[in-house]
Amino acid sequence: MKTLKINSEKDLYVAAFKLLNILGPVAGVFIIIGTVALGYVQTRPQDLPVTHLLTKGNRTFKLSVASTPEQLEKGLKFRASLNGSRGMLFNLGREIYDVPFWMYKVNFPLDIFYLKDNVVTTAVYNAQPCYKTPCPIYKGKVASQVLELVKGTANIKVGDRLNIQPLSVLPKNNISVDRGNSLRIKNNR
């Protein structure tokens, strides 16, 4: 093993300067790559699986559910669009009064429904995208869940009881939509 022999204080400064000339650009490249990668990850839309169904009239909506603080914060941000039969259900974890939602970095208009025990307490129709702050903040009177759908895709109003079911409790190959507001199980006899 070769040791570095430093004869004077000047040689120490020269060696440190040479080391910084090597490490500085390497650190700079890592900082740039890290910043770009972090920006890319933060601006990607979240891809949550469909876990619930909403039936309203003759329409069925497939819902992704946001439950963690990170999922709740990201919501539908950064998506280019949303299929008219899809939506997002936000589980707030508890009943909250004056629930604030905004459309920051959401790229398309939405209808926002605030729910308590599956009953709509507040409805915001045609909430518009917002790309720079301050954005309008939409508040629901009280909610334990918030539902976001593409604007105008569902005829939902305050006071409606919504039929939202997790996929895990629905029987497979045994579901039809009746003319009412609920799923009907077919009788195979």
CSV table of C-alpha atoms in Angstrom, one decimal:
chain,number,residue,atom,x,y,z
A,1,MET,CA,0.0,0.0,0.0
A,2,LYS,CA,1.3,3.4,-1.0
A,3,THR,CA,1.0,6.2,1.4
A,4,LEU,CA,0.7,9.8,0.3
A,5,LYS,CA,3.7,11.8,1.6
A,6,ILE,CA,3.0,15.4,2.2
A,7,ASN,CA,6.1,17.5,2.8
A,8,SER,CA,4.5,20.8,3.5
A,9,GLU,CA,1.3,22.6,4.2
A,10,LYS,CA,1.3,23.8,0.6
A,11,ASP,CA,1.4,20.2,-0.6
A,12,LEU,CA,-1.6,19.4,1.6
A,13,TYR,CA,-3.6,22.3,0.0
A,14,VAL,CA,-2.6,21.2,-3.5
A,15,ALA,CA,-3.6,17.6,-2.8
A,16,ALA,CA,-7.0,18.7,-1.3
A,17,PHE,CA,-7.6,21.0,-4.4
A,18,LYS,CA,-6.8,18.1,-6.8
A,19,LEU,CA,-9.2,15.8,-4.9
A,20,LEU,CA,-12.0,18.5,-5.0
A,21,ASN,CA,-11.4,18.9,-8.7
A,22,ILE,CA,-12.2,15.2,-9.1
A,23,LEU,CA,-15.0,14.8,-6.6
A,24,GLY,CA,-16.8,18.1,-7.3
A,25,PRO,CA,-17.9,17.2,-10.9
A,26,VAL,CA,-18.8,13.7,-9.8
A,27,ALA,CA,-20.9,15.0,-7.0
A,28,GLY,CA,-22.5,17.6,-9.3
A,29,VAL,CA,-23.5,14.9,-11.8
A,30,PHE,CA,-25.1,12.8,-9.0
A,31,ILE,CA,-27.0,15.8,-7.8
A,32,ILE,CA,-28.3,16.6,-11.3
A,33,ILE,CA,-29.3,13.0,-11.9
A,34,GLY,CA,-30.9,12.7,-8.5
A,35,THR,CA,-32.9,15.9,-9.0
A,36,VAL,CA,-34.2,14.8,-12.4
A,37,ALA,CA,-35.1,11.4,-11.1
A,38,LEU,CA,-36.9,12.8,-8.1
A,39,GLY,CA,-38.8,15.3,-10.3
A,40,TYR,CA,-39.8,12.5,-12.6
A,41,VAL,CA,-41.0,10.2,-9.7
A,42,GLN,CA,-42.9,13.1,-8.1
A,43,THR,CA,-44.8,14.1,-11.3
A,44,ARG,CA,-45.8,10.6,-12.4
A,45,PRO,CA,-49.5,9.8,-11.9
A,46,GLN,CA,-50.2,7.2,-9.3
A,47,ASP,CA,-51.5,3.9,-10.6
A,48,LEU,CA,-53.8,2.5,-7.9
A,49,PRO,CA,-55.7,-0.8,-8.7
A,50,VAL,CA,-59.4,-0.8,-9.1
A,51,THR,CA,-60.8,-2.2,-5.9
A,52,HIS,CA,-64.4,-0.8,-5.7
A,53,LEU,CA,-67.5,-0.5,-7.9
A,54,LEU,CA,-70.0,2.3,-7.8
A,55,THR,CA,-73.4,1.7,-9.4
A,56,LYS,CA,-75.7,4.6,-10.2
A,57,GLY,CA,-78.7,4.1,-12.4
A,58,ASN,CA,-77.5,2.1,-15.4
A,59,ARG,CA,-73.9,3.1,-15.0
A,60,THR,CA,-71.1,1.3,-13.3
A,61,PHE,CA,-67.9,3.1,-12.3
A,62,LYS,CA,-64.6,1.3,-11.5
A,63,LEU,CA,-63.0,3.0,-8.5
A,64,SER,CA,-59.4,3.2,-7.3
A,65,VAL,CA,-59.1,3.9,-3.6
A,66,ALA,CA,-56.6,6.3,-2.1
A,67,SER,CA,-56.1,5.7,1.7
A,68,THR,CA,-52.5,6.6,2.7
A,69,PRO,CA,-51.5,10.2,3.2
A,70,GLU,CA,-49.3,10.0,0.1
A,71,GLN,CA,-52.1,8.6,-2.0
A,72,LEU,CA,-54.6,11.1,-0.7
A,73,GLU,CA,-52.2,14.0,-1.5
A,74,LYS,CA,-51.4,12.9,-5.0
A,75,GLY,CA,-55.0,11.9,-6.0
A,76,LEU,CA,-55.5,12.3,-9.7
A,77,LYS,CA,-52.6,14.8,-10.2
A,78,PHE,CA,-50.5,14.5,-13.4
A,79,ARG,CA,-52.9,12.2,-15.3
A,80,ALA,CA,-53.5,13.2,-18.9
A,81,SER,CA,-57.1,12.0,-18.7
A,82,LEU,CA,-59.5,9.7,-17.0
A,83,ASN,CA,-61.9,7.2,-18.6
A,84,GLY,CA,-65.5,8.2,-18.1
A,85,SER,CA,-66.3,4.9,-16.3
A,86,ARG,CA,-63.4,5.3,-13.8
A,87,GLY,CA,-63.0,7.4,-10.7
A,88,MET,CA,-61.2,7.7,-7.4
A,89,LEU,CA,-62.5,7.2,-3.9
A,90,PHE,CA,-60.6,9.0,-1.1
A,91,ASN,CA,-60.9,7.2,2.3
A,92,LEU,CA,-60.2,9.9,4.8
A,93,GLY,CA,-60.0,7.5,7.7
A,94,ARG,CA,-62.5,9.4,9.9
A,95,GLU,CA,-65.4,11.9,9.7
A,96,ILE,CA,-64.0,15.4,8.9
A,97,TYR,CA,-65.8,18.7,8.8
A,98,ASP,CA,-65.1,21.4,6.1
A,99,VAL,CA,-63.1,18.9,4.1
A,100,PRO,CA,-60.8,20.9,1.7
A,101,PHE,CA,-60.0,19.6,-1.9
A,102,TRP,CA,-58.4,21.4,-4.7
A,103,MET,CA,-57.5,20.7,-8.4
A,104,TYR,CA,-53.8,21.6,-8.3
A,105,LYS,CA,-52.1,19.9,-11.2
A,106,VAL,CA,-55.2,17.8,-12.1
A,107,ASN,CA,-55.5,18.1,-15.9
A,108,PHE,CA,-59.2,17.7,-16.5
A,109,PRO,CA,-62.5,18.9,-14.9
A,110,LEU,CA,-64.0,16.7,-12.2
A,111,ASP,CA,-67.2,16.4,-10.2
A,112,ILE,CA,-66.3,16.0,-6.5
A,113,PHE,CA,-68.8,14.3,-4.1
A,114,TYR,CA,-68.3,14.4,-0.3
A,115,LEU,CA,-69.8,11.3,1.4
A,116,LYS,CA,-70.8,10.4,4.9
A,117,ASP,CA,-72.1,6.8,5.3
A,118,ASN,CA,-72.3,6.6,1.5
A,119,VAL,CA,-74.7,9.6,1.4
A,120,VAL,CA,-73.7,12.7,-0.6
A,121,THR,CA,-73.3,15.7,1.8
A,122,THR,CA,-71.8,18.1,-0.7
A,123,ALA,CA,-71.5,18.1,-4.5
A,124,VAL,CA,-69.1,20.2,-6.5
A,125,TYR,CA,-69.7,20.1,-10.3
A,126,ASN,CA,-67.2,20.9,-13.0
A,127,ALA,CA,-64.3,21.7,-10.7
A,128,GLN,CA,-61.7,23.1,-13.1
A,129,PRO,CA,-58.0,22.3,-13.3
A,130,CYS,CA,-55.5,24.6,-11.7
A,131,TYR,CA,-51.8,24.8,-12.6
A,132,LYS,CA,-50.5,27.5,-10.4
A,133,THR,CA,-51.3,28.5,-6.8
A,134,PRO,CA,-53.4,29.9,-5.3
A,135,CYS,CA,-56.1,27.4,-6.5
A,136,PRO,CA,-59.7,27.5,-5.5
A,137,ILE,CA,-60.4,25.2,-2.5
A,138,TYR,CA,-63.6,23.2,-2.6
A,139,LYS,CA,-65.0,22.3,0.9
A,140,GLY,CA,-67.4,19.7,1.8
A,141,LYS,CA,-69.7,20.1,4.9
A,142,VAL,CA,-68.8,16.7,6.4
A,143,ALA,CA,-67.2,13.6,4.9
A,144,SER,CA,-65.5,10.4,5.6
A,145,GLN,CA,-64.9,9.7,1.9
A,146,VAL,CA,-64.6,11.9,-1.2
A,147,LEU,CA,-65.5,10.6,-4.7
A,148,GLU,CA,-64.0,12.1,-7.9
A,149,LEU,CA,-65.5,11.4,-11.3
A,150,VAL,CA,-65.1,12.9,-14.7
A,151,LYS,CA,-67.4,15.9,-14.9
A,152,GLY,CA,-70.9,15.1,-16.0
A,153,THR,CA,-70.6,11.3,-16.1
A,154,ALA,CA,-73.0,10.6,-13.2
A,155,ASN,CA,-76.3,12.1,-12.2
A,156,ILE,CA,-75.4,12.4,-8.5
A,157,LYS,CA,-76.8,15.0,-6.2
A,158,VAL,CA,-76.8,16.0,-2.5
A,159,GLY,CA,-78.8,13.5,-0.5
A,160,ASP,CA,-78.2,10.5,-2.8
A,161,ARG,CA,-77.2,7.2,-1.2
A,162,LEU,CA,-74.4,5.7,-3.3
A,163,ASN,CA,-73.9,2.0,-3.8
A,164,ILE,CA,-70.1,1.6,-3.5
A,165,GLN,CA,-69.0,-2.0,-3.0
A,166,PRO,CA,-65.5,-3.5,-2.7
A,167,LEU,CA,-64.8,-6.0,-5.5
A,168,SER,CA,-63.8,-8.7,-3.0
A,169,VAL,CA,-67.4,-9.0,-1.7
A,170,LEU,CA,-69.1,-9.2,-5.1
A,171,PRO,CA,-69.8,-12.7,-6.5
A,172,LYS,CA,-67.9,-13.4,-9.7
A,173,ASN,CA,-69.8,-13.9,-13.0
A,174,ASN,CA,-73.1,-13.4,-11.1
A,175,ILE,CA,-73.7,-9.7,-11.3
A,176,SER,CA,-76.1,-7.6,-13.3
A,177,VAL,CA,-77.3,-4.1,-13.1
A,178,ASP,CA,-81.0,-3.6,-12.5
A,179,ARG,CA,-83.0,-0.6,-13.4
A,180,GLY,CA,-82.7,0.7,-9.8
A,181,ASN,CA,-79.6,1.9,-8.1
A,182,SER,CA,-78.1,-1.3,-6.9
A,183,LEU,CA,-76.4,-4.5,-8.1
A,184,ARG,CA,-78.7,-7.5,-8.5
A,185,ILE,CA,-77.5,-11.0,-8.1
A,186,LYS,CA,-78.7,-13.3,-10.8
A,187,ASN,CA,-80.6,-16.5,-9.8
A,188,ASN,CA,-79.1,-19.3,-11.8
A,189,ARG,CA,-81.9,-21.8,-11.2
